GROMACS .gro file of C-alpha atoms in nm:
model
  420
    1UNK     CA    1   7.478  -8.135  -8.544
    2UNK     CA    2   7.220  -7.864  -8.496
    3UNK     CA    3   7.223  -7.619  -8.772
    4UNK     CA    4   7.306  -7.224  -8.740
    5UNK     CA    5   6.993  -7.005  -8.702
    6UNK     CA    6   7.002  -6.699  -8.861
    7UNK     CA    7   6.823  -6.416  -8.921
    8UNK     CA    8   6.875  -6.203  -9.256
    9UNK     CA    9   6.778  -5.822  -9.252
   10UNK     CA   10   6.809  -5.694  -9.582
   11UNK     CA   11   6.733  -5.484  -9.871
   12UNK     CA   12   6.759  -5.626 -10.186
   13UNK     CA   13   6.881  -5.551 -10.450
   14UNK     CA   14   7.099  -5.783 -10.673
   15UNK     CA   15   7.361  -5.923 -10.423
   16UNK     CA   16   7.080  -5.905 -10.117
   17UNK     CA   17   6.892  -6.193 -10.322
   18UNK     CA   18   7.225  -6.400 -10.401
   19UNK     CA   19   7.291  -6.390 -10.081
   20UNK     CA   20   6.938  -6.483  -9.934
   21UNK     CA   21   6.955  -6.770 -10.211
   22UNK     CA   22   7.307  -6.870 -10.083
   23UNK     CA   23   7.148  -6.953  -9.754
   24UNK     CA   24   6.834  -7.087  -9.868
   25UNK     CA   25   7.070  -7.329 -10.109
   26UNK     CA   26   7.226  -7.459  -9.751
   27UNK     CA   27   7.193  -7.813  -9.579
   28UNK     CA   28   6.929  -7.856  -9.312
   29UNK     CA   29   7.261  -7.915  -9.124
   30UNK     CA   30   7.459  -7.588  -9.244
   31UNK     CA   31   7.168  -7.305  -9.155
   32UNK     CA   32   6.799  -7.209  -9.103
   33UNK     CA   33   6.684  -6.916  -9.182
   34UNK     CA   34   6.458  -6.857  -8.869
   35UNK     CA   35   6.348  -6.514  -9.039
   36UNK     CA   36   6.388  -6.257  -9.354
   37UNK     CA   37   6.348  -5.917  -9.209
   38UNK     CA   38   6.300  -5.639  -9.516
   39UNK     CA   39   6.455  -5.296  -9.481
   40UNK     CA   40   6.428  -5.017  -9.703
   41UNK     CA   41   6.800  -4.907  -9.866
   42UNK     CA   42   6.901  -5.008 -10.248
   43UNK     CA   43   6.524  -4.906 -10.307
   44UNK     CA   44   6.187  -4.844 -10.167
   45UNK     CA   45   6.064  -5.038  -9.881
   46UNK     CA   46   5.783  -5.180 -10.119
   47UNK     CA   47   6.023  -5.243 -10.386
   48UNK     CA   48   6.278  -5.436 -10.137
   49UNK     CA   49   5.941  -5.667 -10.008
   50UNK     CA   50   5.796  -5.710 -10.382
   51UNK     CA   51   6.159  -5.866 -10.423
   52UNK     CA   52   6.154  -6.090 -10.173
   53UNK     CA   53   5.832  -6.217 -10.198
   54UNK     CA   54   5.927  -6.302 -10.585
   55UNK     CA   55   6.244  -6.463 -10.485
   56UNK     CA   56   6.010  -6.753 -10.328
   57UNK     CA   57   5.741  -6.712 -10.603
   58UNK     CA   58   6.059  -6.798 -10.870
   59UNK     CA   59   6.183  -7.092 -10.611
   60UNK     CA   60   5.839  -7.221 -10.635
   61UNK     CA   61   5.859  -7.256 -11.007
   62UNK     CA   62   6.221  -7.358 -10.998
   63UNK     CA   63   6.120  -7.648 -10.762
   64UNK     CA   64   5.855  -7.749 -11.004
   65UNK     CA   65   6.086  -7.708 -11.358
   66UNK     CA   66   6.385  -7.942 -11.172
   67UNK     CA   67   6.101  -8.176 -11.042
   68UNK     CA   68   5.987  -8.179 -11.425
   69UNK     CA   69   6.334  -8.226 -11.592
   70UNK     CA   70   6.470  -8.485 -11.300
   71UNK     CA   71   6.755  -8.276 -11.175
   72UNK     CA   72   6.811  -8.296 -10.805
   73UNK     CA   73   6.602  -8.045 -10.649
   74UNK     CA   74   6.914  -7.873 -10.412
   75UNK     CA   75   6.803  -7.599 -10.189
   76UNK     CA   76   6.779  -7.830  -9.930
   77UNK     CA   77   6.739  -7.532  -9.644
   78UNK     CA   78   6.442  -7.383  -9.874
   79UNK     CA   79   6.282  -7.728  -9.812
   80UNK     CA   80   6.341  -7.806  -9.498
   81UNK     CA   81   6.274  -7.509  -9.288
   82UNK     CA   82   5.961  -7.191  -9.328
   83UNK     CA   83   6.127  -6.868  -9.272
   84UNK     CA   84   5.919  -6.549  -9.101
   85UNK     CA   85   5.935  -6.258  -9.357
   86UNK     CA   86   5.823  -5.991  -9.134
   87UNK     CA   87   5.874  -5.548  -9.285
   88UNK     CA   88   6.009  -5.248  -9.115
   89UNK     CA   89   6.011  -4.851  -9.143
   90UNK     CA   90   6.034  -4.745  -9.482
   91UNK     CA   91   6.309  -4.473  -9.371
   92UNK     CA   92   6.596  -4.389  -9.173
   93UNK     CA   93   6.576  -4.339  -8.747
   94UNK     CA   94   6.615  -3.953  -8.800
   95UNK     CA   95   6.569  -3.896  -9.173
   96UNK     CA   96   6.249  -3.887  -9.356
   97UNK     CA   97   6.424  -3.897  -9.724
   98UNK     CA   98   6.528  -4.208  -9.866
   99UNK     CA   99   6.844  -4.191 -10.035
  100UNK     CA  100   6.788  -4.462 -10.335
  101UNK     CA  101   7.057  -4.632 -10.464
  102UNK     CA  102   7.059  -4.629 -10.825
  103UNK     CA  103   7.302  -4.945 -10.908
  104UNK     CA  104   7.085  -5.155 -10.852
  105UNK     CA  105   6.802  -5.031 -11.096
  106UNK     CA  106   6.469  -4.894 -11.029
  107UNK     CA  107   6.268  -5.165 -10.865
  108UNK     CA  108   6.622  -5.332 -10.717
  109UNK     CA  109   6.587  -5.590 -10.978
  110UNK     CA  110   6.672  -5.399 -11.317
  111UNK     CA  111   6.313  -5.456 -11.423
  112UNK     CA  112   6.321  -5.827 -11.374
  113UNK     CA  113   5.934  -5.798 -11.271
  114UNK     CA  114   5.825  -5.664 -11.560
  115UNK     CA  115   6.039  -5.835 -11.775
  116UNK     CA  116   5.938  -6.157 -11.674
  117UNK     CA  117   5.589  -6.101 -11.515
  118UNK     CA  118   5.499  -6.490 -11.528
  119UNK     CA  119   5.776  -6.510 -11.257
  120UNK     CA  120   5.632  -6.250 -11.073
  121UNK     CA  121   5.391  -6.258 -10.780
  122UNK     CA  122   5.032  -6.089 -10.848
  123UNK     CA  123   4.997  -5.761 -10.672
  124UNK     CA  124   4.747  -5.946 -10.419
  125UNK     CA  125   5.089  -6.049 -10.187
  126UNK     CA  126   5.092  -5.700 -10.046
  127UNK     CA  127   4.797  -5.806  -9.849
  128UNK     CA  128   5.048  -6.044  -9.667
  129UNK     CA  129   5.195  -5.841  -9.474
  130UNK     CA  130   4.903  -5.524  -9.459
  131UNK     CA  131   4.565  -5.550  -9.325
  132UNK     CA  132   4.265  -5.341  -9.564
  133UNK     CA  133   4.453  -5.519  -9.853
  134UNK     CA  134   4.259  -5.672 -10.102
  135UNK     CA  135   4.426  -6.052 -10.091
  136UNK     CA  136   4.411  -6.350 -10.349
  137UNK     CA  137   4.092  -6.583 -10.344
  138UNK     CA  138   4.345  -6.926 -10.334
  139UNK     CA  139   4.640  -6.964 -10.127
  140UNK     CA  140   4.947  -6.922 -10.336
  141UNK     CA  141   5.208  -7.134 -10.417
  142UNK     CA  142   5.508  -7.001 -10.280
  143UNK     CA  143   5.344  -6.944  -9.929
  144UNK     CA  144   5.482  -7.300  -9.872
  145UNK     CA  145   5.803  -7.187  -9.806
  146UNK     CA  146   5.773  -6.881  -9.567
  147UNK     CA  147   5.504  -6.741  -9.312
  148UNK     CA  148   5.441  -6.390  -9.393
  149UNK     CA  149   5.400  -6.108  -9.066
  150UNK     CA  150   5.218  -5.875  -9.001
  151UNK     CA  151   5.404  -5.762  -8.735
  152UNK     CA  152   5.681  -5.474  -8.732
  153UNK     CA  153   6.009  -5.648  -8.804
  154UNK     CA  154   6.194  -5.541  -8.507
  155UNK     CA  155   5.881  -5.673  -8.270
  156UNK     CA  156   5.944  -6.002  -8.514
  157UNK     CA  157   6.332  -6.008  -8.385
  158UNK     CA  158   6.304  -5.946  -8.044
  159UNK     CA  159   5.996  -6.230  -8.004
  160UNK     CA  160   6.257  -6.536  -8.178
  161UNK     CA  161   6.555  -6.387  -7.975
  162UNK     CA  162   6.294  -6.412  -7.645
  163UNK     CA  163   6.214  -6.766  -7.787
  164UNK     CA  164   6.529  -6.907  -7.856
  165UNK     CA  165   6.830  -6.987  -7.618
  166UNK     CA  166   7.040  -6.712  -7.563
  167UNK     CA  167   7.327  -6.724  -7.766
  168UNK     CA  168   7.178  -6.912  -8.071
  169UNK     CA  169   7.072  -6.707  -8.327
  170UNK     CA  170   7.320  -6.457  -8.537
  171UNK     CA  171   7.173  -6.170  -8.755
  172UNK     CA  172   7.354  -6.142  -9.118
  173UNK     CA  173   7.242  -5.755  -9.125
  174UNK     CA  174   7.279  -5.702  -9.530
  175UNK     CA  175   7.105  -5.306  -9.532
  176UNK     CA  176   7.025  -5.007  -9.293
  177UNK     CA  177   7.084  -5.112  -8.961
  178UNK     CA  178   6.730  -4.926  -8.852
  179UNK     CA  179   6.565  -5.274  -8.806
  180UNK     CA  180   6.854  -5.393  -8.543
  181UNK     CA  181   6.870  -5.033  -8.405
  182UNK     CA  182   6.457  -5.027  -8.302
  183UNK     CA  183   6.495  -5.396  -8.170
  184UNK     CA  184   6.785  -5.292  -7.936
  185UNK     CA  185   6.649  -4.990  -7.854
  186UNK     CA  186   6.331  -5.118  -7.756
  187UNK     CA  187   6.498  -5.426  -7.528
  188UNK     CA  188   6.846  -5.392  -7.528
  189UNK     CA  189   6.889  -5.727  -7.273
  190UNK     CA  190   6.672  -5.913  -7.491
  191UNK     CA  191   6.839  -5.832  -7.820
  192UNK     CA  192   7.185  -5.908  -7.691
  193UNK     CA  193   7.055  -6.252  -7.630
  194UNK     CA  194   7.179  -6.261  -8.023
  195UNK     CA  195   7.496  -6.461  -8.063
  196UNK     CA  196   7.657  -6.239  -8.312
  197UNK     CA  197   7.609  -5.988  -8.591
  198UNK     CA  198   7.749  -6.003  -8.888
  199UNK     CA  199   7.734  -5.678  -9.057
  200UNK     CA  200   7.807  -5.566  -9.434
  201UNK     CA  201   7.860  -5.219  -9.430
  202UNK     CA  202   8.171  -4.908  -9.422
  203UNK     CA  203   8.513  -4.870  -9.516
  204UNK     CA  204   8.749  -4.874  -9.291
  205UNK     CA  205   9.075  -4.833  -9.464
  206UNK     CA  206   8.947  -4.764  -9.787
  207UNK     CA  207   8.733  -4.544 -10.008
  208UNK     CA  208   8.356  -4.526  -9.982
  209UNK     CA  209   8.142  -4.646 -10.238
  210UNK     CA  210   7.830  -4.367 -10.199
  211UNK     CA  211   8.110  -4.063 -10.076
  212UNK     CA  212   8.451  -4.052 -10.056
  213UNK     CA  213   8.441  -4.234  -9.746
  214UNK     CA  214   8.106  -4.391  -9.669
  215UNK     CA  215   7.985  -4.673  -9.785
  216UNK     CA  216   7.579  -4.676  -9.883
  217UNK     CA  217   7.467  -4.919  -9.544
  218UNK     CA  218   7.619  -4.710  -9.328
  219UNK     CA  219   7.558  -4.383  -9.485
  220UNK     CA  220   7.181  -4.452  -9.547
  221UNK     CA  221   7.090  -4.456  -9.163
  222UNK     CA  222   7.437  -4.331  -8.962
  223UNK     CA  223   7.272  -4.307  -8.666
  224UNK     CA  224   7.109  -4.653  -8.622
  225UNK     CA  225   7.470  -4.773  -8.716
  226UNK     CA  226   7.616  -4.608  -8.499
  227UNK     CA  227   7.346  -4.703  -8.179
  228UNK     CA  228   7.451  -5.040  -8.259
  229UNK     CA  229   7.832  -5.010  -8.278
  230UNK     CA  230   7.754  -4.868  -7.896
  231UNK     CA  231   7.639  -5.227  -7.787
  232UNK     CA  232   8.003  -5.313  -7.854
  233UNK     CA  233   8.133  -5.020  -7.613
  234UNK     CA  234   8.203  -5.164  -7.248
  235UNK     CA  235   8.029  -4.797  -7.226
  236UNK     CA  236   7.776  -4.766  -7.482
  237UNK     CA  237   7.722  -4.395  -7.363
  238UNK     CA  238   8.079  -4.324  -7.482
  239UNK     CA  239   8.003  -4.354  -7.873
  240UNK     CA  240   7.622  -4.306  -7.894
  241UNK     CA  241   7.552  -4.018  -8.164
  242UNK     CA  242   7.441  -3.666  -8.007
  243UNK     CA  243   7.096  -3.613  -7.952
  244UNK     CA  244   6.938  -3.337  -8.206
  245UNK     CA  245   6.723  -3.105  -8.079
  246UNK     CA  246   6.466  -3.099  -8.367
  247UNK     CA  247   6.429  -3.406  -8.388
  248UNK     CA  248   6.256  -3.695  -8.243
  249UNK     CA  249   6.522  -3.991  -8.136
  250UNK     CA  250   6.522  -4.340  -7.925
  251UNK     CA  251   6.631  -4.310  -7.577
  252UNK     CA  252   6.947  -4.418  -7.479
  253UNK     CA  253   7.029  -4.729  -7.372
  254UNK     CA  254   7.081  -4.812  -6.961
  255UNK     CA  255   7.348  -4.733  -6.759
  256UNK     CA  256   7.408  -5.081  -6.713
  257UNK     CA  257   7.372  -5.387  -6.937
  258UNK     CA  258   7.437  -5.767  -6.864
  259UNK     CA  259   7.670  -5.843  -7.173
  260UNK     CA  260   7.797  -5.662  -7.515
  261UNK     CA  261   7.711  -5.696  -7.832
  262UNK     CA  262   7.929  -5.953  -8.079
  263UNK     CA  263   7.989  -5.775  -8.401
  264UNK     CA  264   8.164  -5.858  -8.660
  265UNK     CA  265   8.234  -5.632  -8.962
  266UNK     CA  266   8.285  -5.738  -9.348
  267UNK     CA  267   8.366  -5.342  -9.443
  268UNK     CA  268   8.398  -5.277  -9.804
  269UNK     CA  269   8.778  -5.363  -9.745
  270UNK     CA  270   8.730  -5.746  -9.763
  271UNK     CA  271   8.392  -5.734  -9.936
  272UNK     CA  272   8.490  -5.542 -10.296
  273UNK     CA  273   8.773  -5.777 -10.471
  274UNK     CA  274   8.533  -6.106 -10.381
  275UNK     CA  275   8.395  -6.052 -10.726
  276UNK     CA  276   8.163  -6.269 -10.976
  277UNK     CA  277   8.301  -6.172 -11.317
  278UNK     CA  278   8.072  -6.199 -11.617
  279UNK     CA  279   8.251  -6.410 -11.791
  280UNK     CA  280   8.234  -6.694 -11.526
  281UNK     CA  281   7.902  -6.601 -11.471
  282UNK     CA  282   7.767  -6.661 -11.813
  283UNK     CA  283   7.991  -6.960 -11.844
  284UNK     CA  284   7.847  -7.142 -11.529
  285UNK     CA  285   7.444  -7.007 -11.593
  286UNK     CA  286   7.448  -7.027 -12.027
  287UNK     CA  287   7.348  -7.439 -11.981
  288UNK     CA  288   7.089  -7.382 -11.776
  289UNK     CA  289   6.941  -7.077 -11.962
  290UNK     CA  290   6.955  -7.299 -12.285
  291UNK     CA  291   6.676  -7.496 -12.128
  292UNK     CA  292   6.491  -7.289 -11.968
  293UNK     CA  293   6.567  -7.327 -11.542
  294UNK     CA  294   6.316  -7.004 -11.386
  295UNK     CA  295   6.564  -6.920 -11.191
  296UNK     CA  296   6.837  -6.878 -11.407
  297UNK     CA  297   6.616  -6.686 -11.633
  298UNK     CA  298   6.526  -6.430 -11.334
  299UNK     CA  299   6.905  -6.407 -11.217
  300UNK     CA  300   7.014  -6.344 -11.541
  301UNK     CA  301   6.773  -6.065 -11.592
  302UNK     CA  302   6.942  -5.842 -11.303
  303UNK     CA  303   7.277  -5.973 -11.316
  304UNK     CA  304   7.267  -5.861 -11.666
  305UNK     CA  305   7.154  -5.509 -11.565
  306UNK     CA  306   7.412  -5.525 -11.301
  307UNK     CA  307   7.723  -5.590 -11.510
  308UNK     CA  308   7.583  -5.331 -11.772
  309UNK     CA  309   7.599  -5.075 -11.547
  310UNK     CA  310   7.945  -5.170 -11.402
  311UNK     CA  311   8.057  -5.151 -11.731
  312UNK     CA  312   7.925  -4.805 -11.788
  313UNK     CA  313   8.137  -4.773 -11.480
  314UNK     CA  314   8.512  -4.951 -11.523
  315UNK     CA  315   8.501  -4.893 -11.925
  316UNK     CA  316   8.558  -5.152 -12.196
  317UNK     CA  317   8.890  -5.267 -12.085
  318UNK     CA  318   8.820  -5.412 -11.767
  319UNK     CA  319   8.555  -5.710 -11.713
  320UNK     CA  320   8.260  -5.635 -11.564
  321UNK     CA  321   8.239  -5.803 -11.166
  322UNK     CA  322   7.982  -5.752 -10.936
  323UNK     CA  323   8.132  -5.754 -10.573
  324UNK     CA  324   7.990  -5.995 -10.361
  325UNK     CA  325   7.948  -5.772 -10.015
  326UNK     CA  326   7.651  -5.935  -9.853
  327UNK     CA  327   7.679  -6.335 -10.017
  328UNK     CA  328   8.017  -6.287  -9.818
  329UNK     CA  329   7.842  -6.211  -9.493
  330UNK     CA  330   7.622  -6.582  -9.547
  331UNK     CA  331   7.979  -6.774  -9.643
  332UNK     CA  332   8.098  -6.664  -9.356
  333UNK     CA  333   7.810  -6.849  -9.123
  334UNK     CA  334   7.841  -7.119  -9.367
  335UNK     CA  335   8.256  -7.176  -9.323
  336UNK     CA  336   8.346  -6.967  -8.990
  337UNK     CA  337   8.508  -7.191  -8.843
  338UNK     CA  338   8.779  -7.189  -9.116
  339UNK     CA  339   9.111  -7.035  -8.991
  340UNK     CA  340   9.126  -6.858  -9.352
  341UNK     CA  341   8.843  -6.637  -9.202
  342UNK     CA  342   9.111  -6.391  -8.964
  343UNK     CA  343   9.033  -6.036  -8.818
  344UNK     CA  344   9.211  -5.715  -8.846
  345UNK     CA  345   9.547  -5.689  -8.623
  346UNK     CA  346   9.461  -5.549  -8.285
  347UNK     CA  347   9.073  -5.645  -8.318
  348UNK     CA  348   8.842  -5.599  -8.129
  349UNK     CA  349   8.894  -5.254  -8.265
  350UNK     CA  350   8.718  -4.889  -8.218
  351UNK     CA  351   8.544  -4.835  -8.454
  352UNK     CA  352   8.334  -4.528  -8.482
  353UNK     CA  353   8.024  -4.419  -8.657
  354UNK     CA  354   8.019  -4.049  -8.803
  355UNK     CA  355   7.663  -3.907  -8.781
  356UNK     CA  356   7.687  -3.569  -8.826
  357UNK     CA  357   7.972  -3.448  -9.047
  358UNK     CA  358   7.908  -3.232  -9.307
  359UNK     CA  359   8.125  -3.423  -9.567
  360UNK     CA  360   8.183  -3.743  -9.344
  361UNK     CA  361   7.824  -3.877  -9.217
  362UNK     CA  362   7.856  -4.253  -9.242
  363UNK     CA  363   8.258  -4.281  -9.217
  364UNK     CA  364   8.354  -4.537  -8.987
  365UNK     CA  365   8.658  -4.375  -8.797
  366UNK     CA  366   8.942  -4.549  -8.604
  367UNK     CA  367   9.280  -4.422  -8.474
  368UNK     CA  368   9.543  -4.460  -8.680
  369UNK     CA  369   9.804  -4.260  -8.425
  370UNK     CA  370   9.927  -4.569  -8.327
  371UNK     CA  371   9.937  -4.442  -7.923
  372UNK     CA  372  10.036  -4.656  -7.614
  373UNK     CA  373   9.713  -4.803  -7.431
  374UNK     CA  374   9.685  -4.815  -7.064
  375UNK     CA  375   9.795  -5.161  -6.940
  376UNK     CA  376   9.452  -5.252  -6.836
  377UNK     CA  377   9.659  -5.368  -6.483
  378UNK     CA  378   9.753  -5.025  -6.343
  379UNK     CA  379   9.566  -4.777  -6.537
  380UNK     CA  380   9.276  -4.797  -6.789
  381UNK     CA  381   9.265  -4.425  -6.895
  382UNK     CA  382   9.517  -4.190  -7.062
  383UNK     CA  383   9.510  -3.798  -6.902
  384UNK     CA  384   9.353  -3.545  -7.137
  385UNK     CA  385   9.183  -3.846  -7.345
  386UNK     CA  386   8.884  -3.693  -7.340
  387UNK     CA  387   8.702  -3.937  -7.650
  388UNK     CA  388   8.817  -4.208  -7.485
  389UNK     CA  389   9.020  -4.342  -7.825
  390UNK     CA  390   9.280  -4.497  -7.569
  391UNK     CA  391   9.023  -4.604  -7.290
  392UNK     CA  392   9.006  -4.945  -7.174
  393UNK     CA  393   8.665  -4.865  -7.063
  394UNK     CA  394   8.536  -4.658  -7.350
  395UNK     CA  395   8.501  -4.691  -7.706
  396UNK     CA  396   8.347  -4.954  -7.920
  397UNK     CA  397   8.487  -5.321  -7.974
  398UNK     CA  398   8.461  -5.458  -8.319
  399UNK     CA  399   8.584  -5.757  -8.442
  400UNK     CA  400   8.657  -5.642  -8.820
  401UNK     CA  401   8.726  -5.933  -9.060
  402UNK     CA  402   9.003  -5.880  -9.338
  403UNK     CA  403   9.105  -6.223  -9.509
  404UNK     CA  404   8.874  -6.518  -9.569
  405UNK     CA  405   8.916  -6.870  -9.721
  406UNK     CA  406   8.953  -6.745 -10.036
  407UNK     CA  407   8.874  -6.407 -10.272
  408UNK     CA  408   8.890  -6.612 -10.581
  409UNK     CA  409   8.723  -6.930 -10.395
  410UNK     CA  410   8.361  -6.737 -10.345
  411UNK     CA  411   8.247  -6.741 -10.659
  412UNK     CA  412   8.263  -7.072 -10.822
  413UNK     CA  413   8.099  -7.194 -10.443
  414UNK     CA  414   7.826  -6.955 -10.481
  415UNK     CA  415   7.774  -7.023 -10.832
  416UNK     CA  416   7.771  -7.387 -10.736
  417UNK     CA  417   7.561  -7.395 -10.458
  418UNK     CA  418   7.266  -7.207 -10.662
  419UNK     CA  419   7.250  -7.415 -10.993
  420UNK     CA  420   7.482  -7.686 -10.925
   0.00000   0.00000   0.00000
């Protein structure tokens, strides 16, 4: 059986890199990861790529310390296939300030770099992915395991959807949608040649995690979320964001277009109680700490920082867990087809993007009136609906995911999968 291609756009941070190494950690026959596609978000643009690059650099010596010590080498995906890791804007479609998110520590990584710079990649890997760059006189190492671009990332997403058969390749979108908003914009009937996108990011019917009701994703570039969300919309006029006048902005999209997008949502809702508690955590990585694995070492380092500052957080009566939001995005390419995995009631819903509220930019809005629709036979509009929130014709359609196989389940598989 032909594996799942994906492509992962991310920005990581902590849970960004367990999630990358979740899917890296899969069978040949489970997934390849066709391309990594870096975003700014949790931290600088620079930051998010240094991260990435020494994900592979610490694979490398993992590879080598397992080869070394005769344990079975795992990470069969890592092995198998050579991933694109390709960079995009280093800010949002309309704003010029990135909003950093703190949680995750300076660098992403809670100092992990500097901390452990033998595990870190020498500053020559920026000339990778930048011409000018002064670049390393040997090859290194870890380049055996993914082809570095210097091509913008959405130019790099568009070319393997052109490449591939329609309909084959997903996109786990982990950050700021701005990658998958410049792709679409720039050839909307080649990107929807993707078979689905899976996207971490809002809260739907709960609190926000960066303001009262947006969650950081969203919130960091609204209106590339929202310019996606339209692809959903039988009409994707009907829910684009409003044009600004000071601003420059893409185009919209045309009048007509030869399919919609598949999206499907893992909001904060289902995302936040999938949790990896520090006490299983140290339980499952301590043995392999004790003799020295490079990658446990370098996970340790930020989960560490991670469950510190969660703790600052919750207090000293509650045990520090780190919420799995994006690993959950990968299990869910890995174990779809699991009837455990079920959407919201009434999905595909409408869900909305807010771009320019004062207090709400980033909410994701739905209508919770509970109105009669049109029977779709007879009539497709409701008088005076002027939004469209009834339409039949209007309005996006997301497929919103609430349950899956397991919250409790997620973390002994993840730790599993990664160290065995």
């Amino acid at each position: 059986m032909a594996p799942k291609k994906i492509i992962i756009d991310t920005d990581p941070g902590a849970d960004d890199v367990l999630a990358m190494l979740l899917a890296l950690a899969s069978s040949p026959e489970e997934l390849e990861v066709a391309m990594i596609s870096v975003t700014y978000g949790n931290v600088t643009l620079d930051s998010c790529l240094r991260n990435v690059v020494g994900m592979f650099n610490v694979l490398d010596h993992e590879m080598e310390w397992r080869k070394s010590h005769g344990k079975p080498l795992g990470f069969e995906a890592l092995r198998t296939y050579k991933p694109l890791v390709a960079v995009g804007p280093d800010h949002a479609l309309e704003d010029e300030m990135l909003m950093a998110d703190n949680f995750h520590g300076a660098d992403g990584l809670h100092g992990v770099h500097e901390k452990h710079p033998h595990l870190s990649p020498a500053d020559t890997w920026k000339a990778l992915f930048k011409e000018g760059l002064p670049g390393a006189s040997e090859e290194p190492a870890y380049l055996k395991y993914f082809t570095p671009s210097k091509t913008p990332s959405h130019k790099e997403i568009l070319r393997i959807l052109k490449e591939e058969p329609a309909d084959t390749v997903s996109i786990c979108a982990l950050g700021p949608l701005t990658n998958l908003a410049l792709a679409a914009s720039e050839d909307p009937e080649t990107f929807l040649r993707v078979k689905e996108v899976a996207v971490m990011g809002g809260a739907v019917e709960c609190e926000g995690n960066v303001t009262p009701v947006a969650e950081f994703n969203t919130y960091a570039d609204a209106v590339a979320a929202a310019r996606v969300f339209a692809l959903t919309s039988p009409s994707p006029a009907s829910t684009m964001p409003p044009i600004p006048k000071d601003k420059a902005t893409l185009p919209p999209y045309p009048e007509k277009l030869s399919k919609r997008l598949t999206l499907s949502l893992f909001s904060l809702d289902i995302t936040t109680p999938h949790l990896l508690n520090l006490g299983f955590f140290l339980e499952k990585i301590e043995p392999h700490l004790a003799k020295d694995s490079p990658l446990s070492t370098w996970v340790n380092t930020f989960m560490s920082g991670i469950f510190r500052q969660i703790g600052s957080m919750v207090g000293t009566e509650v045990e520090p867990g780190l919420s799995l939001h994006d690993p959950l995005t990968v299990w869910y390419m890995l174990t779809g087809a699991d009837p455990a995995w079920k959407l919201a009631k009434g999905a595909p819903e409408d869900i909305r993007i807010e771009t320019s509220g004062q207090w709400t930019h980033g909410m994701h809005v739905s209508d919770r009136r509970g109105r009669t629709r049109p029977d779709g036979v007879n009539t497709f509009e409701v008088p005076g609906d002027e939004d469209g929130w009834l339409s039949l014709r209007r309005g996006n359609r997301i497929n919103r995911y609430v349950s899956s196989p397991g919250e409790m389940a997620f973390a002994p598989f993840l730790m599993e999968r990664l160290f065995g």
